Short mmCIF file of C-alpha atoms and ligand atoms in Angstrom, two decimals:
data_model
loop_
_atom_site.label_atom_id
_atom_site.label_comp_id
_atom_site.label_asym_id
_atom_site.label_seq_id
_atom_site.Cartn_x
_atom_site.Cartn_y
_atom_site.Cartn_z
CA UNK T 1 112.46 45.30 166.43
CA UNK T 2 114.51 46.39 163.04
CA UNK T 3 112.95 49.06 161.16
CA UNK T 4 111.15 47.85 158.66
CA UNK T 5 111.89 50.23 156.31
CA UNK T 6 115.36 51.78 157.04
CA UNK T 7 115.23 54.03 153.71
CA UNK T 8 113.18 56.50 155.71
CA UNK T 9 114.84 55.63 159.49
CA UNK T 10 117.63 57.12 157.69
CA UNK T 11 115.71 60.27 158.08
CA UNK T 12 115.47 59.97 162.14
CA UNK T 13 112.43 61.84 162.08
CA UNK T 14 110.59 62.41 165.48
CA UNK T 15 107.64 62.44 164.67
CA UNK T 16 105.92 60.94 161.22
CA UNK T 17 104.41 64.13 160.10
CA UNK T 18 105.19 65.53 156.71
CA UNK T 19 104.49 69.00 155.86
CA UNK T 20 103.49 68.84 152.35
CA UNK T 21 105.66 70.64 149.77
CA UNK T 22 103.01 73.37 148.07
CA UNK T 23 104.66 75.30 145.03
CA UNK T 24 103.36 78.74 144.55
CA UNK T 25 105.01 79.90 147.73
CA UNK T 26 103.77 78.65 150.69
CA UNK T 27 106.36 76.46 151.71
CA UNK T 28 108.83 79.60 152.48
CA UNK T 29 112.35 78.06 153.49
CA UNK T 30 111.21 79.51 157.16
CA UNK T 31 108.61 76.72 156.74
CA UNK T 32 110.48 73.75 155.32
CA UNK T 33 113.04 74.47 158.32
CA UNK T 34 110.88 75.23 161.35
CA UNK T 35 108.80 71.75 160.49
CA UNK T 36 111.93 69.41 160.28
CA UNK T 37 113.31 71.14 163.16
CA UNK T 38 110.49 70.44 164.90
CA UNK T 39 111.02 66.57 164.37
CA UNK T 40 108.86 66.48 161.34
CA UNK T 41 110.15 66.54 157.42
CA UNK T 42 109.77 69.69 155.64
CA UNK T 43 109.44 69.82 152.06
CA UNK T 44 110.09 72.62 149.53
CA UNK T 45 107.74 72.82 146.99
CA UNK T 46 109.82 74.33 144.04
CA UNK T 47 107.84 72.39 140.86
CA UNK T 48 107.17 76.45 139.68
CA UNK T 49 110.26 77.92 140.82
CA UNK T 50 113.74 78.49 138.53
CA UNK T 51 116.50 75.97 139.16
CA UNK T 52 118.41 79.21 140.33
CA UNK T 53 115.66 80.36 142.89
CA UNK T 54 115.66 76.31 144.36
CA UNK T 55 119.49 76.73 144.82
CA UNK T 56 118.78 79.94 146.85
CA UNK T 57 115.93 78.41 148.85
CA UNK T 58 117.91 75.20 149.39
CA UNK T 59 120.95 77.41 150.82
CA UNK T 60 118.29 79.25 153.12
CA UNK T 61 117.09 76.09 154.45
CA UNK T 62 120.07 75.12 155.36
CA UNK T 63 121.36 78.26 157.03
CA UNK T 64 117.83 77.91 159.31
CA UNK T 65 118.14 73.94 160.27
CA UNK T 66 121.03 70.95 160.36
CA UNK T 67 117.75 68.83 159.89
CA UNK T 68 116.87 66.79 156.79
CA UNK T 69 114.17 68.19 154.64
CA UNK T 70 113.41 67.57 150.93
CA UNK T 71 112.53 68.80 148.18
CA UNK T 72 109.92 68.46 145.38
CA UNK T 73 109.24 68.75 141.60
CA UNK T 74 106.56 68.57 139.06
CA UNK T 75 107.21 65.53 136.43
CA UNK T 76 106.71 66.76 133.05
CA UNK T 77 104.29 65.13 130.76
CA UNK T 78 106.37 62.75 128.36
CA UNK T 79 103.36 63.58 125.45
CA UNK T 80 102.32 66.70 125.47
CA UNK T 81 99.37 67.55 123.90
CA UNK T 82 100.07 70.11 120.65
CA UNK T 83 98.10 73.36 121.90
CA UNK T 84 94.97 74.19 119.96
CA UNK T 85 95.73 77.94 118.96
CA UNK T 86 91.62 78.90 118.89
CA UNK T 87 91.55 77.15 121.93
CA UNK T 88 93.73 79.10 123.82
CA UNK T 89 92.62 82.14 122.07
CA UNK T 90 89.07 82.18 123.16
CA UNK T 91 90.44 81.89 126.84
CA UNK T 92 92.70 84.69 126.58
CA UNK T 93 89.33 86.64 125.37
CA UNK T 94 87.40 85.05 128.37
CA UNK T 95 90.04 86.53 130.61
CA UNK T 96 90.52 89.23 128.97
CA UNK T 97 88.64 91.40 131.26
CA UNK T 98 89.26 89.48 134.42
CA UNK T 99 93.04 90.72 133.63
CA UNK T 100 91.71 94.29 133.04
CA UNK T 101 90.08 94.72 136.22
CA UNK T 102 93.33 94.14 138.36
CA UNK T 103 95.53 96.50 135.77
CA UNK T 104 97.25 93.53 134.06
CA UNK T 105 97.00 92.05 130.73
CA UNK T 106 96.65 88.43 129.28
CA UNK T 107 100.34 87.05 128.84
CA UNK T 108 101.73 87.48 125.08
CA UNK T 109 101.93 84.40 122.89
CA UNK T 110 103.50 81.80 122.74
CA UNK T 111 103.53 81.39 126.27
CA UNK T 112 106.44 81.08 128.35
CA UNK T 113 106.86 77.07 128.86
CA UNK T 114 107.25 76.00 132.40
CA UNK T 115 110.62 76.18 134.06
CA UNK T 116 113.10 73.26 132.81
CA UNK T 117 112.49 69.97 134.70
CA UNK T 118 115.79 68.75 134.20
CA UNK T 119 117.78 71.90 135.08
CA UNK T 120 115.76 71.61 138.37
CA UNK T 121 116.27 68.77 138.88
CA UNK T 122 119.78 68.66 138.65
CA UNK T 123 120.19 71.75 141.20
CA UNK T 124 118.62 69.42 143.80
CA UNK T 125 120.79 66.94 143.38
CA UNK T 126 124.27 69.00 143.57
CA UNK T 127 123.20 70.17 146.65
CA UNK T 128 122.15 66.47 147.93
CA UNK T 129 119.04 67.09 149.54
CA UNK T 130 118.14 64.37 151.83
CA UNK T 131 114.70 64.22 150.38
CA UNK T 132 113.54 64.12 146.41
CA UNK T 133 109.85 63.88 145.93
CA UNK T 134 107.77 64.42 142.75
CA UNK T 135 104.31 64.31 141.85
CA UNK T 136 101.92 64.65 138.17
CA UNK T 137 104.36 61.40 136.88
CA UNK T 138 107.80 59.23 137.00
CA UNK T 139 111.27 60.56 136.00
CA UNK T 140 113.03 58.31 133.87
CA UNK T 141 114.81 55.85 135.35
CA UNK T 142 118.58 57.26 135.24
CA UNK T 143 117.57 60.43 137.03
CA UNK T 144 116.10 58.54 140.11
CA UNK T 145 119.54 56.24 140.07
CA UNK T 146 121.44 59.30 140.09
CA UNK T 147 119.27 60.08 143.06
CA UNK T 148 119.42 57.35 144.96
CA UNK T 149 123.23 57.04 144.52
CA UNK T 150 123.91 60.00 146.06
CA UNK T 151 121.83 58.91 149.45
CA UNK T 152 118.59 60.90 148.62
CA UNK T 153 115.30 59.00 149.97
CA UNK T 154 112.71 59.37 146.52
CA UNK T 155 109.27 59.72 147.07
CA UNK T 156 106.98 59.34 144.19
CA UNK T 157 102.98 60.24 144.66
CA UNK T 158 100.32 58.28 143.74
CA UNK T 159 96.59 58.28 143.63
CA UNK T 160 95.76 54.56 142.97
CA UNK T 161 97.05 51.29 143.26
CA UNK T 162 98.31 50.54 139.66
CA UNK T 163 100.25 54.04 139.89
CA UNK T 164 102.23 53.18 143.73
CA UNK T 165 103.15 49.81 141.84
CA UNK T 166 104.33 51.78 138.64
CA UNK T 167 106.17 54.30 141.52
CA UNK T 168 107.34 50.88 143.05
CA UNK T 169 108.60 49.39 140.04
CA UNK T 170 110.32 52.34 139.36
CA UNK T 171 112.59 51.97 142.25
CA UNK T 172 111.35 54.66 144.68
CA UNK T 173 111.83 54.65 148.67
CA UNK T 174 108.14 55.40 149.06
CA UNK T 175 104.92 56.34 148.08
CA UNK T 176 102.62 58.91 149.00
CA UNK T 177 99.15 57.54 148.74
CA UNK T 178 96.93 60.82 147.66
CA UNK T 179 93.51 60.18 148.59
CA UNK T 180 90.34 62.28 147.03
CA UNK T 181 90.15 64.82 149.98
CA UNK T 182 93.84 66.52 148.88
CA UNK T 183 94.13 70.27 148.44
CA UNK T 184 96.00 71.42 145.50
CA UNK T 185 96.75 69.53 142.25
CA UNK T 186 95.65 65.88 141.56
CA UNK T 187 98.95 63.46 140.90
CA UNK T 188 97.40 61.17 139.04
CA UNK T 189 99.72 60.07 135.93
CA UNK T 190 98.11 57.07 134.53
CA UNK T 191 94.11 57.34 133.05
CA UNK T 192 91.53 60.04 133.72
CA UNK T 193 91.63 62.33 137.16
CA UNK T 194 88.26 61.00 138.03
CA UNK T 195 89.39 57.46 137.99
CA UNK T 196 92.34 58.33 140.86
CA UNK T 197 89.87 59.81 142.82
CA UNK T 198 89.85 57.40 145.94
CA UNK T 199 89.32 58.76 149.09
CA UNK T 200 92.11 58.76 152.00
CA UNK T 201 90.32 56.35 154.11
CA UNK T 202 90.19 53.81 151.38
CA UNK T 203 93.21 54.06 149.51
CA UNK T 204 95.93 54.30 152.27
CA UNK T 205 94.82 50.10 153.00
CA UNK T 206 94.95 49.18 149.87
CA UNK T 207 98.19 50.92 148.57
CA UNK T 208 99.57 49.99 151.92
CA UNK T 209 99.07 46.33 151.38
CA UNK T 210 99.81 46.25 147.50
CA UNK T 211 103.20 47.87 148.16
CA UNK T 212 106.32 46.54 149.24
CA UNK T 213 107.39 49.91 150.36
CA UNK T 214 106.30 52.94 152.80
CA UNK T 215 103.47 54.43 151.82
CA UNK T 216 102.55 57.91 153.27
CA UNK T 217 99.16 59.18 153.43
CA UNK T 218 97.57 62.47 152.18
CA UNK T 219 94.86 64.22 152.01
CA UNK T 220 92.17 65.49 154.42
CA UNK T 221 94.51 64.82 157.19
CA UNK T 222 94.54 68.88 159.93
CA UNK T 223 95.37 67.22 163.04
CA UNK T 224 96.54 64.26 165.27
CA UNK T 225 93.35 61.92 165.22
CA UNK T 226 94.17 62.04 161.25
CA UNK T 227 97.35 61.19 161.34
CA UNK T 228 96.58 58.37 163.71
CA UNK T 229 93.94 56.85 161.59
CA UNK T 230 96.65 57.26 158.57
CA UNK T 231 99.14 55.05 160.94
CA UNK T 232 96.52 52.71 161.96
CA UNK T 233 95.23 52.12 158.28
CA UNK T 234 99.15 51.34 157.84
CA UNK T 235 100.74 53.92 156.29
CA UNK T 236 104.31 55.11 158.01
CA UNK T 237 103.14 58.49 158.42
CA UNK T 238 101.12 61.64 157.06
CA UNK T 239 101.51 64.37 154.18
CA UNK T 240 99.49 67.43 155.51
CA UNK T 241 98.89 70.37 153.11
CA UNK T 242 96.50 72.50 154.17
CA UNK T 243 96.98 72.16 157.71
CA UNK T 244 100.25 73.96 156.95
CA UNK T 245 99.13 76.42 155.14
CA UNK T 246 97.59 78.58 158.21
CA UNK T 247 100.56 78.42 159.74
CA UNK T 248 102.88 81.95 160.96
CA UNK T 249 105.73 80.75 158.34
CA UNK T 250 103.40 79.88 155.30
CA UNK T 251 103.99 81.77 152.38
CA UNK T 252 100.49 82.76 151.06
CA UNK T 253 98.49 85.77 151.24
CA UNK T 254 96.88 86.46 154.34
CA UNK T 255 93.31 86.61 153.04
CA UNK T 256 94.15 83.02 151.30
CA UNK T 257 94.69 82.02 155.04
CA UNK T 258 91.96 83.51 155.83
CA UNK T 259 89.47 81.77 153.59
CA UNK T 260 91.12 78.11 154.80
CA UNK T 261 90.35 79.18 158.06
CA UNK T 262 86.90 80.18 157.27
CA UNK T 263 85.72 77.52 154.73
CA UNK T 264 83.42 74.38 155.68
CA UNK T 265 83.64 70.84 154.65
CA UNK T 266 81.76 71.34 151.80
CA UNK T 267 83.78 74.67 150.59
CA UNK T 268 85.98 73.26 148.10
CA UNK T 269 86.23 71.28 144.78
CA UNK T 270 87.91 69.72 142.34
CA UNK T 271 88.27 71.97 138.74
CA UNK T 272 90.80 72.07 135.84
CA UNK T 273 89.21 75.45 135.64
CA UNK T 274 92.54 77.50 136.80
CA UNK T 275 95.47 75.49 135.64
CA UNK T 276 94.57 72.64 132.96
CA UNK T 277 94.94 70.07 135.68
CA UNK T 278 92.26 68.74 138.25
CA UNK T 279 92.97 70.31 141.94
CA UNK T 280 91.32 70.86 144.81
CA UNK T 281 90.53 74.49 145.67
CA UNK T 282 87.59 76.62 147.71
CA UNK T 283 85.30 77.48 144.73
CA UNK T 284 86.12 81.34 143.23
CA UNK T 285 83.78 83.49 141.23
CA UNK T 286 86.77 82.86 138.98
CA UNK T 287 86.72 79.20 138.77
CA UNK T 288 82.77 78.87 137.98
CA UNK T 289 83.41 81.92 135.53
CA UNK T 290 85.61 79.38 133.58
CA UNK T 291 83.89 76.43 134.02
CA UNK T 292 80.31 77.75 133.15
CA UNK T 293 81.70 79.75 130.15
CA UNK T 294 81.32 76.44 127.70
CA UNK T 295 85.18 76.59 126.09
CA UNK T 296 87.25 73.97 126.12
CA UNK T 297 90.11 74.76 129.03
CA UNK T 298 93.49 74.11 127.15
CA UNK T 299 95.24 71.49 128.88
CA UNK T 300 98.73 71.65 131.70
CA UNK T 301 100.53 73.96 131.74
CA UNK T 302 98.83 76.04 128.87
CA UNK T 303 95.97 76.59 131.09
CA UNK T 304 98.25 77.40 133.85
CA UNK T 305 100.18 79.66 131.81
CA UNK T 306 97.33 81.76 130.49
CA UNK T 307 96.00 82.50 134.42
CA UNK T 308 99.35 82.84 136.32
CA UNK T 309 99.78 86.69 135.98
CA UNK T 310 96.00 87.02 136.99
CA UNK T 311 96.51 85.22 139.70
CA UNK T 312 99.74 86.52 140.87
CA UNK T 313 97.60 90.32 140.52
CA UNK T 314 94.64 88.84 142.27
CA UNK T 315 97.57 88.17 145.35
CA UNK T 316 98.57 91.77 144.90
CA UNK T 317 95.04 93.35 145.11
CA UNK T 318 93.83 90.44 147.85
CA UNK T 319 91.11 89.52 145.57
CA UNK T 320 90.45 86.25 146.58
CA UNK T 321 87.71 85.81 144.13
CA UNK T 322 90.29 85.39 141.41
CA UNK T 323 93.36 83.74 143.59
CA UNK T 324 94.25 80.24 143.66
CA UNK T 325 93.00 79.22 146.71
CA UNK T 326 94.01 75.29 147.01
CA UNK T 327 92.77 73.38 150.08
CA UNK T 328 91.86 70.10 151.30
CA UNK T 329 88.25 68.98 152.32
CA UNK T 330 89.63 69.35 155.75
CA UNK T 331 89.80 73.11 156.21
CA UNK T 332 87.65 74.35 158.02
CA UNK T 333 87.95 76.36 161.36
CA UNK T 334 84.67 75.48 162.02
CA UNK T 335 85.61 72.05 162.54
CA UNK T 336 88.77 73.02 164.68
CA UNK T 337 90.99 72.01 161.49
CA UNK T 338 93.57 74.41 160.11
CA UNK T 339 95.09 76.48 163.29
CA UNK T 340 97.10 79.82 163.04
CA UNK T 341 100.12 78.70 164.67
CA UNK T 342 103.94 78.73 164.78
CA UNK T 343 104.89 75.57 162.62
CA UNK T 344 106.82 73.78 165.26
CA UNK T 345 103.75 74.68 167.73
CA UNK T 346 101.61 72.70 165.48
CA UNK T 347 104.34 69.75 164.75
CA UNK T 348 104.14 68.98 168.55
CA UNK T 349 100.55 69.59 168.69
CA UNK T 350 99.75 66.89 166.07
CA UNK T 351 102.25 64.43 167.70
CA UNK T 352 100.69 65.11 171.22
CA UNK T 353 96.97 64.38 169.31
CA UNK T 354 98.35 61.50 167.74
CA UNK T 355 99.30 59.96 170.87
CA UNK T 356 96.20 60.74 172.86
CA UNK T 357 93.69 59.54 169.93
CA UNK T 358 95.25 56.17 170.44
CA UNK T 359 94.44 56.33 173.37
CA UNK T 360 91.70 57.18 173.94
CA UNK T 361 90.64 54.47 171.30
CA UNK T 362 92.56 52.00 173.32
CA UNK T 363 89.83 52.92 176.01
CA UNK T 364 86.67 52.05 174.06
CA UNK T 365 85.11 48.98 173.91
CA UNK T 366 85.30 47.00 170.64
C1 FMN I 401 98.48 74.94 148.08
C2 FMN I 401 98.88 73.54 147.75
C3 FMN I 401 99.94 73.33 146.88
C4 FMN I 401 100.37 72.04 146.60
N1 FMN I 401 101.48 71.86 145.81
C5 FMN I 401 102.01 70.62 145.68
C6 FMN I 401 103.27 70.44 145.03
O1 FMN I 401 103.90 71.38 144.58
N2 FMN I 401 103.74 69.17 144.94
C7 FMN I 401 103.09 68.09 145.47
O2 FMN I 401 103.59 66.96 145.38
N3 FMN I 401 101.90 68.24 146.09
C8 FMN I 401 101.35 69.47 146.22
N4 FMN I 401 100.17 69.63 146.90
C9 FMN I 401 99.47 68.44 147.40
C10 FMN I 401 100.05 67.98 148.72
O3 FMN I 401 101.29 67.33 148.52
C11 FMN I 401 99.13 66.99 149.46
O4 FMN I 401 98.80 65.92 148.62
C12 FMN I 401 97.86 67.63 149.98
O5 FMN I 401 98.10 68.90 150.51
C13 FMN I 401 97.26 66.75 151.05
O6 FMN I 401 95.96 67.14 151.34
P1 FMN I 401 95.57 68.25 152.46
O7 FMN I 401 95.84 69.55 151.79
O8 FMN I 401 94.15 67.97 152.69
O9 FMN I 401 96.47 68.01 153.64
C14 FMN I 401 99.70 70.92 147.18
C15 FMN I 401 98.63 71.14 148.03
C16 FMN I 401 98.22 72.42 148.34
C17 FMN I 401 97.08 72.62 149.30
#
């Protein structure tokens, strides 16, 4: 039977696992390589990092694997909100002495604007990545042509319905469907955070049947019965985060890993607390500081701006009560989720689950 959708068969992937791209720096080139080696598609998250520092990571990928593997931004806003001076200055006093206790100090204004999408952008192109993904929105319509002309699959996330069919419209390859349970930041682009927040379980269906294109599933998803589920609710194959995160080539701080490995089911939640924009993290001392102080959090990436250098010295000093720690509802070692292993270990691992959840379903009666 013809592949239905030969945009991603151009890919030849063995296996349809994902590993999600994560900017911040867990998805280390050492990462992005070992998973597409391993049959899956790795993904660089570089939405944070310098269009110089992508063109050094994309080089390093390549020097590790022969493999396809993409590569993934953060869409600018198109309006961004003008930020409220008093606003921002009654957070820098609220952090003030968060900054003080790990020696660093509350980042000068104006603050430094996020790295240039474009300029980014355009890196990834020049070195024809086989993979462009992008989340928080839609690049205008001449960059994904220049894209897609050059061979690139582009994947475009969404979180409901009416924003796969804006993705679709746009002329994307496919769509991952990010469902409630996600780690990290929320993509949602059109209306209010709290509207896109569908669960996995029910939005893979429906984006699935509204779309005329692939639609891969995210969110909650640590290990092969997941990933099955994702296929049989009919997406082409599954995003995983957080299950990556524990891995031996993951970029984060060990005590990060740590608390994935450690937290519960009910360990994380959803704040704009740290950044401006709604993600899924384990709850910090940090994050209900901020949220129970009663100021307005400046909106992405003012927010986002204000914390990074407290974050980056909470990483430092392993305080994990002021990192970042982003996860998925599905950490949780306590379930048998997120495993410490070698990337490609877990690659084959999920593929071998995969297989045997279907069959064991196969086995029961219906
Ligand atoms: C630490 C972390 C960083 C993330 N960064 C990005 C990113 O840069 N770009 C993106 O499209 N998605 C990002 N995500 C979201 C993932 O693409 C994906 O939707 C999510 O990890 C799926 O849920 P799971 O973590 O439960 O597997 C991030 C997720 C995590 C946990």
């Amino acid at each position: 039977m013809p592949d239905p959708w030969p945009s991603l068969d151009r890919l030849a992937l063995r296996h349809p696992v994902v590993q999600a791209p994560m900017a911040g720096g867990a998805t280390t080139p050492a990462l992005v390589a070992a998973v597409s080696e391993a049959g899956g598609l790795g993904m660089l998250g570089a939405g944070l990092m310098s269009p110089e520092a992508i063109g050094q990571a994309i080089n390093e990928v390549r020097r590790l694997t022969g493999r396809p593997f993409g590569v993934n931004l953060f869409v600018p806003e198109v309006h961004r909100p003008e930020p409220d001076a008093a606003a921002i200055e009654a957070m820098a006093d609220l952090l003030a002495p968060w900054y003080r206790e790990l020696a660093s100090t509350v980042p000068a204004r104006p603050l430094p604007p996020p790295p240039d999408f474009r300029a980014q952008a355009d890196v990834v192109l020049a070195a024809a990545v086989e993979v462009f993904s992008f989340t928080f929105g839609v690049p205008e319509a001449t960059m994904l042509r220049a894209f897609r002309d050059r061979g690139c699959v582009v994947i475009g996330t969404a979180t409901t319905v009416a924003e796969g069919l804006v993705l679709a419209e746009a002329g994307v390859d496919a769509v991952v469907a990010q469902g409630s349970e996600a780690g990290g930041h929320r993509g949602t682009f059109t209306g209010t955070f709290e509207r896109g927040l569908v669960g996995t379980m029910a939005l893979v269906p429906q984006m699935a049947a509204a779309l005329p294109l692939p639609v891969i599933a995210a969110g909650g998803i640590m290990d092969g019965r997941g990933i099955a589920a994702a296929l049989t609710l009919g997406a082409v194959a599954a995003q995983l985060g957080t299950a990556f995160l524990a891995t031996m080539e993951s970029g984060i701080h060990p005590m990060y890993k740590q608390a994935i490995l450690d937290a519960t089911d009910e360990a994380t939640a959803i704040t704009r607390a740290l950044t401006g924009k709604a993600a899924r993290g384990i709850r910090t001392p940090l994050m209900a500081a901020i949220e129970q102080a009663g100021i307005a959090i400046p909106p992405y990436p003012v927010q986002a701006a204000l914390t990074a250098p407290l974050r980056r010295a909470a990483t430092r000093w392993g305080r994990t009560d002021v990192m970042a720690l982003w996860a998925g509802q599905g950490a949780g070692q306590g379930a048998g989720q997120a495993r410490a292993l070698p990337a490609a270990t877990l690659v084959a691992a999920l593929a071998r689950e995969a297989r045997e959840a279907i069959a064991d379903v196969a086995d029961k009666p219906l």
